[in-house]
PDB file of C-alpha atoms in Angstrom:
ATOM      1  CA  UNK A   1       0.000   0.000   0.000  1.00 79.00           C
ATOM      2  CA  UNK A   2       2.700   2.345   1.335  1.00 90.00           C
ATOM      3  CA  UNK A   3       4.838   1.500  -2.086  1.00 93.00           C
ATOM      4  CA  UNK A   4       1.909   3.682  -4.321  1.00 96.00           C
ATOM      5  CA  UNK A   5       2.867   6.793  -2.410  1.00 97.00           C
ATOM      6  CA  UNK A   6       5.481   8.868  -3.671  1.00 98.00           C
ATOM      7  CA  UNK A   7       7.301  11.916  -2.305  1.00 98.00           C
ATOM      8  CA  UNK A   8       8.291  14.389  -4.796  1.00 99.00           C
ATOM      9  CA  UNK A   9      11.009  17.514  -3.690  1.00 98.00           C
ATOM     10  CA  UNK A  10      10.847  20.261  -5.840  1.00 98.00           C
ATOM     11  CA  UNK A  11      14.215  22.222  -6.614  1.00 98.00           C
ATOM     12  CA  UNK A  12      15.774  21.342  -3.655  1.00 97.00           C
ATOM     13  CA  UNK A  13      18.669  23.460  -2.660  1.00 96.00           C
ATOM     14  CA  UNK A  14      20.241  22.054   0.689  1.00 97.00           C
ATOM     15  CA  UNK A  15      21.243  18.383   0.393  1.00 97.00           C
ATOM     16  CA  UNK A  16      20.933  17.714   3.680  1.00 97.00           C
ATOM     17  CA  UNK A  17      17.121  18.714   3.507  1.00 97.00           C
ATOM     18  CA  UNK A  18      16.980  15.575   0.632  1.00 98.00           C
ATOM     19  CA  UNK A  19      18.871  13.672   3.240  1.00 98.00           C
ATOM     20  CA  UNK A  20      16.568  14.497   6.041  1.00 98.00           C
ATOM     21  CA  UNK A  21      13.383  13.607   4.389  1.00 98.00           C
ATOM     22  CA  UNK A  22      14.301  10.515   3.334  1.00 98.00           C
ATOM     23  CA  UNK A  23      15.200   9.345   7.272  1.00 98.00           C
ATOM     24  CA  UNK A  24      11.310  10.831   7.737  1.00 97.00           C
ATOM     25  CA  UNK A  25      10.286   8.956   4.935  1.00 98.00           C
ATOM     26  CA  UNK A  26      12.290   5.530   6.111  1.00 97.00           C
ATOM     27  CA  UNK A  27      10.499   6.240   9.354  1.00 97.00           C
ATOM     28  CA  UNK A  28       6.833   6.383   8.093  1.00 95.00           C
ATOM     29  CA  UNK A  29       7.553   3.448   5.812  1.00 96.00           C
ATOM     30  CA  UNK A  30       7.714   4.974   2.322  1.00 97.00           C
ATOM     31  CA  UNK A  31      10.472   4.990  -0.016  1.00 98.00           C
ATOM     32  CA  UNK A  32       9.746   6.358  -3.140  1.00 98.00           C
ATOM     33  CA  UNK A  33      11.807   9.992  -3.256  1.00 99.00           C
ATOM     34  CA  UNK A  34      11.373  11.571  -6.650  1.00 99.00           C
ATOM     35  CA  UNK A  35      13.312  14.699  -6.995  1.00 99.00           C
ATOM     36  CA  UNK A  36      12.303  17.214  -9.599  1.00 99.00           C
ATOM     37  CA  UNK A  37      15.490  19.073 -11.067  1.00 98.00           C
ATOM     38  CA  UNK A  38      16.966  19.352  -7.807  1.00 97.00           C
ATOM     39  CA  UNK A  39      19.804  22.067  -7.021  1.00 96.00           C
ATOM     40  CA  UNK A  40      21.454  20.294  -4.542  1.00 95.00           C
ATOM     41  CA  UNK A  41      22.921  16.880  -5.291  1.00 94.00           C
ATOM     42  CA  UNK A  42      22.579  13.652  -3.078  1.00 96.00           C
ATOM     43  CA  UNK A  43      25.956  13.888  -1.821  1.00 96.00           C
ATOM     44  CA  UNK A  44      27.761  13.232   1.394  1.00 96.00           C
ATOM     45  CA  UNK A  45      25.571  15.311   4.081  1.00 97.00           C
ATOM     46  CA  UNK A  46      22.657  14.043   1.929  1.00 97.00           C
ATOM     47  CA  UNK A  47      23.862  10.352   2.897  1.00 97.00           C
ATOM     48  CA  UNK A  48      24.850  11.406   6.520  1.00 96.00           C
ATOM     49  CA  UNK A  49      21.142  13.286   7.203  1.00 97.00           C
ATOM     50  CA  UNK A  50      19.685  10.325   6.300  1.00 96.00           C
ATOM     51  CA  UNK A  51      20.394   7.952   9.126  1.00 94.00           C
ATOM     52  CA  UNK A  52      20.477   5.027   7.575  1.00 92.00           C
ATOM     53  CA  UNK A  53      17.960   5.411   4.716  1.00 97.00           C
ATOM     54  CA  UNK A  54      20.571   5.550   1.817  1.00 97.00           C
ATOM     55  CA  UNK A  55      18.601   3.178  -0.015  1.00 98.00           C
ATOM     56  CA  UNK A  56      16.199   5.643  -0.303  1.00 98.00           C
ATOM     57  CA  UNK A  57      18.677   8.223  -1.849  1.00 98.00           C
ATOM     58  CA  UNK A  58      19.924   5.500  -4.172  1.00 98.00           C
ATOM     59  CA  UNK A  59      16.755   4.761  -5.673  1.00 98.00           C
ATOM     60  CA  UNK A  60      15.882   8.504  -5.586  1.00 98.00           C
ATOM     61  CA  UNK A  61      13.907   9.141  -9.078  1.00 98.00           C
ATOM     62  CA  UNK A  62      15.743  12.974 -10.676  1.00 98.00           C
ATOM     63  CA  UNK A  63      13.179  14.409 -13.141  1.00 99.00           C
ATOM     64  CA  UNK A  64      13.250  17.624 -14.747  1.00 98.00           C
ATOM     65  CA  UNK A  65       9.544  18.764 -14.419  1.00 98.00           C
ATOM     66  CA  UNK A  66       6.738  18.277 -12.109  1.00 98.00           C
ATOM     67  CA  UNK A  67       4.462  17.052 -14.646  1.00 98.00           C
ATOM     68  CA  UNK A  68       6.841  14.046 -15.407  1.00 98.00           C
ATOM     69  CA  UNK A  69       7.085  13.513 -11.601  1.00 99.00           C
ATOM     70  CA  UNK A  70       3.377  13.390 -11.175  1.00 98.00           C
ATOM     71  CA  UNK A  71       2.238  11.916 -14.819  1.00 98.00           C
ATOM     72  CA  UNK A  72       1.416   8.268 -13.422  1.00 97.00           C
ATOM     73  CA  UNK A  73      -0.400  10.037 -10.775  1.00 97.00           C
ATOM     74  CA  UNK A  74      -4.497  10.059  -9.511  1.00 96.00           C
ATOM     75  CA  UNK A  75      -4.248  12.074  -6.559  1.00 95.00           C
ATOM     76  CA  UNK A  76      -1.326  15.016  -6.366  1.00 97.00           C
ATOM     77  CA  UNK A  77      -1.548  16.735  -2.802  1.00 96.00           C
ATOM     78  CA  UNK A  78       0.618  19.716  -3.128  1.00 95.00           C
ATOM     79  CA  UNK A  79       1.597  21.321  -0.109  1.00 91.00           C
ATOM     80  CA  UNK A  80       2.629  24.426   1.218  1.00 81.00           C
ATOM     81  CA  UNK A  81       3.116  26.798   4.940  1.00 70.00           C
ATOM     82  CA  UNK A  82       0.720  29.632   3.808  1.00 66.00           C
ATOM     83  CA  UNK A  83      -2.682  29.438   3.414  1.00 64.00           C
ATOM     84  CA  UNK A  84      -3.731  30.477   0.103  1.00 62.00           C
ATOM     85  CA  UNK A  85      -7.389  31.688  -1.734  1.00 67.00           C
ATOM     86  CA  UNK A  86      -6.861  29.908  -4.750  1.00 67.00           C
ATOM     87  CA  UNK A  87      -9.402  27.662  -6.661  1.00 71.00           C
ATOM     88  CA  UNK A  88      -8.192  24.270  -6.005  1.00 71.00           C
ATOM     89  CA  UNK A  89      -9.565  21.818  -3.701  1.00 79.00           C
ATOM     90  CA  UNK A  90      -8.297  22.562  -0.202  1.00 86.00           C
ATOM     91  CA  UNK A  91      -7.689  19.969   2.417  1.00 88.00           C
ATOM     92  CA  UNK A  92      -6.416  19.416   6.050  1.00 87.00           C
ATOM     93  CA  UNK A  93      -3.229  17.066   6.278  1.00 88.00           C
ATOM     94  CA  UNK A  94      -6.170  14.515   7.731  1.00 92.00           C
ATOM     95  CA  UNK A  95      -8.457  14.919   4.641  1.00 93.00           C
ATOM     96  CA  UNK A  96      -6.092  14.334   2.485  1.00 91.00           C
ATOM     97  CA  UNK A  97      -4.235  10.664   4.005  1.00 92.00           C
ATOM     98  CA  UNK A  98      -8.174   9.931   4.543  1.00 94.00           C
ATOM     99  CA  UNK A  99      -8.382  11.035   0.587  1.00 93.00           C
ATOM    100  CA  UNK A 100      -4.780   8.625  -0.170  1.00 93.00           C
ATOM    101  CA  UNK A 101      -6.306   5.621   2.114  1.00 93.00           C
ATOM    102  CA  UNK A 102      -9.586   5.565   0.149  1.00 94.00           C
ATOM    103  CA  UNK A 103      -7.715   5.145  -3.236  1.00 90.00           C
ATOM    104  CA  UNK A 104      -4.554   3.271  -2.984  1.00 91.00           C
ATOM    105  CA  UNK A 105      -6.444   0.116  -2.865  1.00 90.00           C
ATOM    106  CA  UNK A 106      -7.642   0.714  -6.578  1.00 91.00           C
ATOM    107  CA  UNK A 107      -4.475   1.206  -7.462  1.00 92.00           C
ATOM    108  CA  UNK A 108      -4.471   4.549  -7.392  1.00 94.00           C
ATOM    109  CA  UNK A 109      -0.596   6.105  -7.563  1.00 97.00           C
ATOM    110  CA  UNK A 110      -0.236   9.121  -4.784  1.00 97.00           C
ATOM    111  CA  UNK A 111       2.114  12.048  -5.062  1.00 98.00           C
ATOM    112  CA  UNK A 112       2.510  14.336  -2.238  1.00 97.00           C
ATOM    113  CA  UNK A 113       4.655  17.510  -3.450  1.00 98.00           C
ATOM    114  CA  UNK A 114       7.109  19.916  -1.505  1.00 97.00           C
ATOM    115  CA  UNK A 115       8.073  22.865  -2.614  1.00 95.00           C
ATOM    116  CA  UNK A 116      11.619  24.828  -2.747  1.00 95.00           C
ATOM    117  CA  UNK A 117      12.750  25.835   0.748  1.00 91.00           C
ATOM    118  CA  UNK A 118      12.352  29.271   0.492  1.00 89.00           C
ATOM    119  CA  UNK A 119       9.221  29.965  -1.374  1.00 88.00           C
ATOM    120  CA  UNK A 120       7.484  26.780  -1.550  1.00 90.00           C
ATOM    121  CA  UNK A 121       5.026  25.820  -4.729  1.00 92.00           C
ATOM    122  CA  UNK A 122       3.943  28.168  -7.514  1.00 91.00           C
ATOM    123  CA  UNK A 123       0.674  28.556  -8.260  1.00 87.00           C
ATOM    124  CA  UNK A 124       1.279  27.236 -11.763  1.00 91.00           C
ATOM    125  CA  UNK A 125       2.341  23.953  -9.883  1.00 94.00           C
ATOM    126  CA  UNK A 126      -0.183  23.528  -7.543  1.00 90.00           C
ATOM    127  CA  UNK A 127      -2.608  24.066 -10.826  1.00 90.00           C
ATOM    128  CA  UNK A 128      -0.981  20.399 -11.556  1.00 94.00           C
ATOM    129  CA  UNK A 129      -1.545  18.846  -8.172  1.00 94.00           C
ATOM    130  CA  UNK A 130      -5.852  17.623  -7.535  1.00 92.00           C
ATOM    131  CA  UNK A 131      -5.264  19.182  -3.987  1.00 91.00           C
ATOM    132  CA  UNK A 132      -3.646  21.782  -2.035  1.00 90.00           C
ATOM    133  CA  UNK A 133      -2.559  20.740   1.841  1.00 91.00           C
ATOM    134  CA  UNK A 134      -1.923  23.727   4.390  1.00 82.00           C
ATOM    135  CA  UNK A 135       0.514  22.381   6.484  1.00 77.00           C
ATOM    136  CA  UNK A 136       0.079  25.148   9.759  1.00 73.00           C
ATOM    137  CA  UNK A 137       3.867  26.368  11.075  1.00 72.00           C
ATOM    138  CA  UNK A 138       4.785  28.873  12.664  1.00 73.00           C
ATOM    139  CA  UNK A 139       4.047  32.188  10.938  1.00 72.00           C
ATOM    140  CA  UNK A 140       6.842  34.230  11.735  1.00 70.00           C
ATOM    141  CA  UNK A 141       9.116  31.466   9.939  1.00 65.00           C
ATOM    142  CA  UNK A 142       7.435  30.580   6.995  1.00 56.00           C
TER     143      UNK A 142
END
């Protein structure tokens, strides 16, 4: 079930951010990492944040666009730290793994998309995703 989700890091700058979210996503049981046309390479501190989920990193997926990351996909959840007013389906982070849970076992394919470190998701790529998650942090910091 777990193997039809896929996490997809958008223009990634720090490699120890790729590093770090694949230890999160060893930890929660997924391991498909697709990076799309990443800044940073998976290099040492890449290998060193990840704790022991290299495998992860080695089977990382590099694409160059979102839409090839997300092509296979039925449900896209794109995320992002602000809350928006844009015309997309909006869901809480427990809508949408309610939303992921209730399709996987059609054999649905799930994407759930992270935008660049410092400014997150365009609009024009959230247009691609079938659902925009507002992940609440602290405003001052994001």
């Amino acid at each position: 079930m777990l193997d039809q989700i896929r996490i997809v890091m958008v223009n990634t700058t720090h490699s120890g951010n790729i590093g770090a979210a694949a230890r999160a996503m060893k930890n929660m049981g997924l391991s498909r990492l697709v990076l799309v046309d990443p800044i940073a390479a998976i290099d040492e501190e890449a290998i060193q944040r990840s704790s022991r989920a290299e495998d992860i990193l080695h089977n990382a997926v590099i694409v160059p666009t979102l839409e090839e990351a997300v092509a296979d996909c039925s449900l896209i959840i794109g995320t992002s730290a602000r809350s928006r007013h844009i015309p997309w389906p909006l869901m809480t982070p427990r809508q949408s793994a309610a939303k992921a849970r209730e399709m996987i076992p059609a054999g649905n394919e799930v994407a759930l998309v992270f935008g660049r470190e410092s400014r997150g998701l365009t609009n024009e790529e959230l247009h691609l995703c079938t659902a925009h998650v507002h992940i609440p942090t602290e405003e001052s910091f994001s």
